[in-house]
XYZ file of C-alpha atoms in Angstrom:
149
model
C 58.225 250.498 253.114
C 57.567 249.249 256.435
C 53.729 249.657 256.134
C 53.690 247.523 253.019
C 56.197 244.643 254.396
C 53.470 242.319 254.164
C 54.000 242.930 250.377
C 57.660 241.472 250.799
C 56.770 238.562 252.133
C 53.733 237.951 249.539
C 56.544 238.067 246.701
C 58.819 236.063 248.191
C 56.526 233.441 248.370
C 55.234 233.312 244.974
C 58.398 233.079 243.576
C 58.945 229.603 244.898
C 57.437 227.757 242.200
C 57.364 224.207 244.152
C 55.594 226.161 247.009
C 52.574 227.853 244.663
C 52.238 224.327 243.220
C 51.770 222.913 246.334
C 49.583 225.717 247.628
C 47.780 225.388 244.424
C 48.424 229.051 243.691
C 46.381 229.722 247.097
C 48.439 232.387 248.422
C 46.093 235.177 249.722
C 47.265 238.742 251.741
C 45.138 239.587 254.881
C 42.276 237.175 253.724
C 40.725 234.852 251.445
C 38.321 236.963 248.569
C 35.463 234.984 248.705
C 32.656 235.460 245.561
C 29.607 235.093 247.614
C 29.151 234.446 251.239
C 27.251 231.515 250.595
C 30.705 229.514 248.753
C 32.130 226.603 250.464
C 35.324 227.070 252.222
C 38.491 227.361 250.200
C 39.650 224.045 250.755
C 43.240 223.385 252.028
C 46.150 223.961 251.569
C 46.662 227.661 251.336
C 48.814 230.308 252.783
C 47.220 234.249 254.135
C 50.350 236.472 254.999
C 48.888 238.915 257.319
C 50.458 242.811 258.406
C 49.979 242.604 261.770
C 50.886 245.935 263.149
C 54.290 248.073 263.444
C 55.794 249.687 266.606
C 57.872 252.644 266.276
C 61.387 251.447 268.000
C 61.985 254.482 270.111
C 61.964 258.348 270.566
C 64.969 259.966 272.571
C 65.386 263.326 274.031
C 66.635 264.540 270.679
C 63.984 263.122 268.471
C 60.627 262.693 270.151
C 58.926 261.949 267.283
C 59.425 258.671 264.424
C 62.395 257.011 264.542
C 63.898 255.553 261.298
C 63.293 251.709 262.239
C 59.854 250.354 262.785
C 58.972 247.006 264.574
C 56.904 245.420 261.846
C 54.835 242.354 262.381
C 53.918 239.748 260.070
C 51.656 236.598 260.195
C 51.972 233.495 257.466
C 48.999 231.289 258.085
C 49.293 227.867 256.850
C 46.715 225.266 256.444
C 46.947 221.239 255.225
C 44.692 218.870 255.113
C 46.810 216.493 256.994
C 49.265 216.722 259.963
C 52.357 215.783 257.371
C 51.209 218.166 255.057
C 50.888 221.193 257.545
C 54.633 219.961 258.368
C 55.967 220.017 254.709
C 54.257 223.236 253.914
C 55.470 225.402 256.967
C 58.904 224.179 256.586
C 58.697 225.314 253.341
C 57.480 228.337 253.624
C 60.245 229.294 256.451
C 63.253 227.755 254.322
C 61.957 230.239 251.792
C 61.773 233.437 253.752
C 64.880 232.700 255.060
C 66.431 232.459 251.865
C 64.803 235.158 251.032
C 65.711 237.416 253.783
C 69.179 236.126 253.699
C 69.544 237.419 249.865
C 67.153 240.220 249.888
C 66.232 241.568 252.508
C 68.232 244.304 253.138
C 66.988 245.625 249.839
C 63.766 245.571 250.859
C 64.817 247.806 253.973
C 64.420 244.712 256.585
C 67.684 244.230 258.470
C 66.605 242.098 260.999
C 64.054 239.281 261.932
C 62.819 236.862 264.820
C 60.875 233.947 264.249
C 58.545 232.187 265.943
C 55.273 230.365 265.675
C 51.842 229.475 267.474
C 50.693 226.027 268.561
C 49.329 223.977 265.236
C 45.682 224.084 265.753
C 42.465 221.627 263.925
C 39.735 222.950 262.361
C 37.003 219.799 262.148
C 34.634 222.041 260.653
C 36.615 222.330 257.135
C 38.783 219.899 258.400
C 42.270 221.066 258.355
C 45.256 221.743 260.403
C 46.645 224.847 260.576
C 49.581 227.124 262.280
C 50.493 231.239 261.905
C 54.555 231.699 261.650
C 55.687 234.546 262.881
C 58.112 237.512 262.359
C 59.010 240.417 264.130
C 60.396 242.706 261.609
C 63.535 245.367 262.426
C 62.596 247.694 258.842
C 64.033 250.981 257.849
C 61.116 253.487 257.013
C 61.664 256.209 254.964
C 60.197 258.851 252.535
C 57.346 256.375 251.211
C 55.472 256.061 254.680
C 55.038 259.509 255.142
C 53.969 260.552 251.923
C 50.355 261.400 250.882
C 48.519 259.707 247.921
């Protein structure tokens, strides 16, 4: 599962009703489908959850090859159209992972978790505000990731 964790965190967002209301239902994975390149922006607010790359924890003497944990990465964009907005939404969104994660995600094969997050950042050109939350992901792989389609 650890190449789909993304996925997780996807569902565990839209299952916070409040959230997708405030969002708009603008909850995207990896980025926003536009319908022609010539469409205006999507306008704020709106959340991308990203997969950004997994790091196989270690190899030892007696198995050089994959270990069963990967060190998954995920990114949670989030984007307001005002400075308290931005605030309220990424609060949000990390009382709700954590909730999740705190309930679930064991099932899901994650086990463990860091969080952190980048410097808010402007965009004058949409305008918006916008940060990426991030987690580090401890996740048990198994028989899924290696199997062919």
């Amino acid at each position: 599962m650890s190449l789909a964790t993304d996925s997780i965190f996807i569902g565990a967002l839209q299952q916070d009703a409040d959230l997708m209301e405030q969002v708009g239902g603008r909850l995207y994975g990896t980025a926003i489908p536009l319908p022609d390149e010539d469409a205006d922006n999507t306008p704020p607010p709106y959340v991308i959850v990203t997969f950004d790359g997994l790091n196989n924890q270690s190899q030892t003497k007696d198995n050089p090859y994959d270990d069963d944990e990967d060190n998954v990465q995920i990114g949670i964009e989030v984007t307001g159209e005002t400075l308290e907005q931005l605030h309220g939404l990424t609060r949000h969104v990390r009382r709700t992972i954590g909730a999740y994660l705190s309930e679930s995600g064991q099932d899901d094969g994650i086990y463990d978790t860091t969080f952190s997050a980048d410097a808010i950042q402007y965009d004058p050109m949409k305008p918006c505000y916008w940060q990426v939350l991030h987690y580090q992901c401890s996740v048990q792989t198994n028989e899924e990731d290696y199997e062919q389609d």
